[in-house]
PDB file of C-alpha atoms in Angstrom:
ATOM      1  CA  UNK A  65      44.317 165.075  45.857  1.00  0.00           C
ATOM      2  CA  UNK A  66      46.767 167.584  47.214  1.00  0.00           C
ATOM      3  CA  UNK A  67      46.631 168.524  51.136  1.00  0.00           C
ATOM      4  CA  UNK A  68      46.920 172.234  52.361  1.00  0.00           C
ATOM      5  CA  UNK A  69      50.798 171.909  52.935  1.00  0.00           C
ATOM      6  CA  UNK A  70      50.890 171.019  49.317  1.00  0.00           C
ATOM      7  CA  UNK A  71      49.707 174.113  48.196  1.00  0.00           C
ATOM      8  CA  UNK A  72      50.448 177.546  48.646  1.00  0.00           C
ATOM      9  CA  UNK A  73      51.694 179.841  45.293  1.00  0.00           C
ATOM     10  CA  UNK A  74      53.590 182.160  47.577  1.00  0.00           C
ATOM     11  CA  UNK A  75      56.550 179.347  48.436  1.00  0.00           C
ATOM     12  CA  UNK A  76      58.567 176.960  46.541  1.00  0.00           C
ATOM     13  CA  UNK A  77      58.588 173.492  47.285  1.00  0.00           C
ATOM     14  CA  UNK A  78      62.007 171.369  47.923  1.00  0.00           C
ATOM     15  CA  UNK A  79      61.316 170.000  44.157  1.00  0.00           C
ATOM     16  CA  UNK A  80      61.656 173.335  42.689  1.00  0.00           C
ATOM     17  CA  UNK A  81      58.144 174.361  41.720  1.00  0.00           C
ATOM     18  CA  UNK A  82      55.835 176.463  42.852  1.00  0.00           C
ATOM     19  CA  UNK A  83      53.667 174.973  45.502  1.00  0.00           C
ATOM     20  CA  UNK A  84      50.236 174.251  43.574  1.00  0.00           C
ATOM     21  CA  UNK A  85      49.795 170.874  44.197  1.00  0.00           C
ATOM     22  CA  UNK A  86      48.778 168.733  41.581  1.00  0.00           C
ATOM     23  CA  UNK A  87      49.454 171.107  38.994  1.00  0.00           C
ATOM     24  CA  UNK A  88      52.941 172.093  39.943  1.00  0.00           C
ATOM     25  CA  UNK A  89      54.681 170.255  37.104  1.00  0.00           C
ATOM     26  CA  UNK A  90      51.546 171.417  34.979  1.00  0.00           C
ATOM     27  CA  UNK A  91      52.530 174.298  31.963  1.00  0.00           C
ATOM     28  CA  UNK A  92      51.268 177.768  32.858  1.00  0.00           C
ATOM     29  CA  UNK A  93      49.357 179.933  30.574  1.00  0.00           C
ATOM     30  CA  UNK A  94      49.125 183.992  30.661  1.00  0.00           C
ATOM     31  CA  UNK A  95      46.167 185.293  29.556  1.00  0.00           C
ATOM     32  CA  UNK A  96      47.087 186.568  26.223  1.00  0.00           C
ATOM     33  CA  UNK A  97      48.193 182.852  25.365  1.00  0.00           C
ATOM     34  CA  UNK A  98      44.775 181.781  25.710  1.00  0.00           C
ATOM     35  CA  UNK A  99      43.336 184.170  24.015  1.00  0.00           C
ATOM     36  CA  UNK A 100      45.130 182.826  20.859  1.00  0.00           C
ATOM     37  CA  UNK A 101      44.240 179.422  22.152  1.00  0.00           C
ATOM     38  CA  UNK A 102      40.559 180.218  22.217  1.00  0.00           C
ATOM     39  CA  UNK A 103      40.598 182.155  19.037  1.00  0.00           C
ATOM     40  CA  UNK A 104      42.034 178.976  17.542  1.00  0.00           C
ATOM     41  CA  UNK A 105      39.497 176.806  18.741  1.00  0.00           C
ATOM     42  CA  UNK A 106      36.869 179.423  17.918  1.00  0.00           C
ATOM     43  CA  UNK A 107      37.965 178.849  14.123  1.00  0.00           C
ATOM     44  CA  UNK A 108      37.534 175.358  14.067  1.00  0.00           C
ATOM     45  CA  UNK A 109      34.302 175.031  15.483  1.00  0.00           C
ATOM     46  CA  UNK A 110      33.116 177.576  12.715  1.00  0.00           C
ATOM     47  CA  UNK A 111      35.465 175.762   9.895  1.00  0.00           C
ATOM     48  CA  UNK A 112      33.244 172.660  10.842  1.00  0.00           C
ATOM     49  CA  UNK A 113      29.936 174.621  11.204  1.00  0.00           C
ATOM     50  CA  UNK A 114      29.608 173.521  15.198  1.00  0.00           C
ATOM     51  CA  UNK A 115      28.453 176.079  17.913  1.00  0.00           C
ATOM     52  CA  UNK A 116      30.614 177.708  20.426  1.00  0.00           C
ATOM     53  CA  UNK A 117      29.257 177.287  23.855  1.00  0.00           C
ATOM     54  CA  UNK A 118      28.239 180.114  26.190  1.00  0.00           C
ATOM     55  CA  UNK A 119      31.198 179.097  28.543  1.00  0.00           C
ATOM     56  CA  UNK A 120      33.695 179.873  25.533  1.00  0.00           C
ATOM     57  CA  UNK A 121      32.118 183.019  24.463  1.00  0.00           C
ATOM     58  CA  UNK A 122      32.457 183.981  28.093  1.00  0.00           C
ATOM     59  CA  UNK A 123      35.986 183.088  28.667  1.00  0.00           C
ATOM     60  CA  UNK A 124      37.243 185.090  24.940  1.00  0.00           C
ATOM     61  CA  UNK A 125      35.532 188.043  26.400  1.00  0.00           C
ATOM     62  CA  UNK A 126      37.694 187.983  29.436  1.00  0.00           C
ATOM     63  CA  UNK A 127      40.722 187.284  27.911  1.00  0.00           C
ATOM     64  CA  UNK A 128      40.303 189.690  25.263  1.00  0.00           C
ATOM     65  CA  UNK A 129      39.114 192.397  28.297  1.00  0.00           C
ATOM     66  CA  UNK A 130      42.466 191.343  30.096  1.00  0.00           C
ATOM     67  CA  UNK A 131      44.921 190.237  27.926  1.00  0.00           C
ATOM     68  CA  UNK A 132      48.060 191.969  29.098  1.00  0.00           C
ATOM     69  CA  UNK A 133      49.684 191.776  25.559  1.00  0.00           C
ATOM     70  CA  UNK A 134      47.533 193.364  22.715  1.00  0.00           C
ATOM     71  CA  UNK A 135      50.227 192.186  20.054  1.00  0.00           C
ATOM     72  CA  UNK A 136      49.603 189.145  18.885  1.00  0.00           C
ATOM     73  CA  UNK A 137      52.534 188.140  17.048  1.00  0.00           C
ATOM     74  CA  UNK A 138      54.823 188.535  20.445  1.00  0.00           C
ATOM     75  CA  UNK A 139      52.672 186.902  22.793  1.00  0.00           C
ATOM     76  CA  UNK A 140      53.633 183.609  21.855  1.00  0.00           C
ATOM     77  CA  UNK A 141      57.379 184.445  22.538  1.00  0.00           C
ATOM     78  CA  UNK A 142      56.900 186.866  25.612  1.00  0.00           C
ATOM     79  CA  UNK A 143      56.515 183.829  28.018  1.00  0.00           C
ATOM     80  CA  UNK A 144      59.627 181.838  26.426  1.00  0.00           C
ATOM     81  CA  UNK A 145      61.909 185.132  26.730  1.00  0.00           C
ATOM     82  CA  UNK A 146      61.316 185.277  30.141  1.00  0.00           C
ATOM     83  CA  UNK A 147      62.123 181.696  30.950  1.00  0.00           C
ATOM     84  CA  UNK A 148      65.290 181.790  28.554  1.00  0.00           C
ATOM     85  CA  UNK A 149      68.354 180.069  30.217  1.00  0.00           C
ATOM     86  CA  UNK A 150      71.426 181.811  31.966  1.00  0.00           C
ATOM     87  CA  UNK A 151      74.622 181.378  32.432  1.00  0.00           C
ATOM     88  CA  UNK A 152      76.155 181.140  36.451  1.00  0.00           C
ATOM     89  CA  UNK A 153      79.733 181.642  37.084  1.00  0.00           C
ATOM     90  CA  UNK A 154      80.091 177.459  37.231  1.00  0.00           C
ATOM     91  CA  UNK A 155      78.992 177.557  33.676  1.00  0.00           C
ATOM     92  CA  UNK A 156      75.395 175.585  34.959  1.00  0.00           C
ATOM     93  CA  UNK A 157      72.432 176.924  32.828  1.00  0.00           C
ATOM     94  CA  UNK A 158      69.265 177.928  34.564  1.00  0.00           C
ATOM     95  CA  UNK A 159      65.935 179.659  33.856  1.00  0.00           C
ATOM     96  CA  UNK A 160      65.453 183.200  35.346  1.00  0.00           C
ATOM     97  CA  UNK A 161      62.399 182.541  36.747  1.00  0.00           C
ATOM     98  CA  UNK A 162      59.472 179.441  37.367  1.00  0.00           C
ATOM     99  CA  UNK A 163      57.191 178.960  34.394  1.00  0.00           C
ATOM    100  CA  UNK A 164      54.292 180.193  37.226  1.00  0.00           C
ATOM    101  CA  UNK A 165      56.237 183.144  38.274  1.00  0.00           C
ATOM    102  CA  UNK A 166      56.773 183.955  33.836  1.00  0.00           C
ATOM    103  CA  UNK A 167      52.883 183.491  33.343  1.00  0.00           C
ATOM    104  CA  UNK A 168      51.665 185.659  36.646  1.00  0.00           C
ATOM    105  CA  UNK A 169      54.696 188.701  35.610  1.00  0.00           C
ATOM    106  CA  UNK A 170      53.146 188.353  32.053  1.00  0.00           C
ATOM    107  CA  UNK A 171      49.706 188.560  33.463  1.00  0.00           C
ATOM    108  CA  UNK A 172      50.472 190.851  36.558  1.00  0.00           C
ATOM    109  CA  UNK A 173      52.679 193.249  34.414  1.00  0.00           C
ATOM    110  CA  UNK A 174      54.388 194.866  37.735  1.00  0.00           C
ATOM    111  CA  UNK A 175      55.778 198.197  36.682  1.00  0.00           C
ATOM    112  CA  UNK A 176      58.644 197.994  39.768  1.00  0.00           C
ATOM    113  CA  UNK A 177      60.491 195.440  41.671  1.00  0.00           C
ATOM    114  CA  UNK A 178      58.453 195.666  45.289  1.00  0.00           C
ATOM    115  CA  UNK A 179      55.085 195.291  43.236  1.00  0.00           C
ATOM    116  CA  UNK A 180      56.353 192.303  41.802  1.00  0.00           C
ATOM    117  CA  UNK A 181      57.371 191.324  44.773  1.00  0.00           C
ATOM    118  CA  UNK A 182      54.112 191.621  46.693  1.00  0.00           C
ATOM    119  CA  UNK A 183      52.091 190.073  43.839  1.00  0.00           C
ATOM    120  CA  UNK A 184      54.118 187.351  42.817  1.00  0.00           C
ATOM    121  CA  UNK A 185      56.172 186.627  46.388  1.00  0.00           C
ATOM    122  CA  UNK A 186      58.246 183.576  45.004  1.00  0.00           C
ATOM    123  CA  UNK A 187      60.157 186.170  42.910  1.00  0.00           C
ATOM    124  CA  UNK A 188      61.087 187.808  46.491  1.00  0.00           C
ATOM    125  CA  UNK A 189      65.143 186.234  45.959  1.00  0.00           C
ATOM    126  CA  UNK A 190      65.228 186.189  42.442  1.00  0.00           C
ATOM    127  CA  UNK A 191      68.738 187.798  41.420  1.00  0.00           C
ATOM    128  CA  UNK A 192      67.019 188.298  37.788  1.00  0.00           C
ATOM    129  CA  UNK A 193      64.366 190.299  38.714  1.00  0.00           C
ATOM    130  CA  UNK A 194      64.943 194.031  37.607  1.00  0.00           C
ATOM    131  CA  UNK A 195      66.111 192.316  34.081  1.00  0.00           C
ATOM    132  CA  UNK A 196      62.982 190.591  33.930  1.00  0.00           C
ATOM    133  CA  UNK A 197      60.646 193.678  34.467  1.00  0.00           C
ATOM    134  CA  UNK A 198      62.847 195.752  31.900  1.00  0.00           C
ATOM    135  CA  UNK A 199      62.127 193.341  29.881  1.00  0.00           C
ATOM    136  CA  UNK A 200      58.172 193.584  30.298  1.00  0.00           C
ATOM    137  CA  UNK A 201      58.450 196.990  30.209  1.00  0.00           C
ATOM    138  CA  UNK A 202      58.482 197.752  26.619  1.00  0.00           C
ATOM    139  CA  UNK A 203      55.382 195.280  26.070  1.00  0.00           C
ATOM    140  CA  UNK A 204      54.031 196.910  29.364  1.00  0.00           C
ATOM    141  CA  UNK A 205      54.208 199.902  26.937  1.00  0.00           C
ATOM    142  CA  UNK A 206      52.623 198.733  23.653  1.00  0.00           C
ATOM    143  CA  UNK A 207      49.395 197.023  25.677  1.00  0.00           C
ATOM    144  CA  UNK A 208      47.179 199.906  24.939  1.00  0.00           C
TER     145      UNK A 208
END
């Protein structure tokens, strides 16, 4: 169990990851990923002739109100564009951003730099940021 210091998704700890506490090494997932998760699952259960429980029907609905991404074939790549690696001057690769701060922009879908920055505040230094929302932009644009 995780104490208070442990947790708090607006810093990031000495280790590198966002402050959540026992899930800070733990994969994050936007909304529109588990939609296709669910949708999956859905399929099986049907493919085998078993129900699907209240709680499932409950949490497709929401994704599928909320999804940020309505295009299904980019979804799965969205996330993995925005954590592609970079170049420094020292010739080090890095990620742009935190897997939580890719899933919460992809989620979030801030339409300028300060909104990003109030929403997701562990972007607040992030030299990438402006390349990272002009990259959301254009699926910003197609989630209607």
């Amino acid at each position: 169990m995780s104490s208070a210091r442990e947790i708090d998704a607006a810093q990031v700890g000495p280790d590198g990851f966002v402050m959540l506490g026992d899930l800070r090494k733990r994969d994050c997932f936007h909304t529109s990923h588990i939609d296709i998760v669910l949708q999956q699952l859905q399929a099986q259960r049907s493919k085998k002739g078993r129900p699907i429980p209240d709680d499932m029907k409950k949490a497709m609905n929401y994704c599928r109100r909320f999804k940020p991404l309505k295009n299904d074939t980019n979804t799965t790549k969205a996330k993995d564009n925005l954590l592609r690696l970079v170049q420094d001057q020292h010739g080090r690769y890095f990620s742009r951003c935190l897997d939580f701060e890719a899933a919460q922009l992809l989620n979030l879908m801030p339409g300028t730099v300060e909104e990003a920055r109030k929403l997701i505040p562990t972007l607040d230094k992030n030299p990438h940021l402006d390349a990272l929302l002009k990259e959301l932009q254009p699926m910003r644009d197609r989630k209607s």
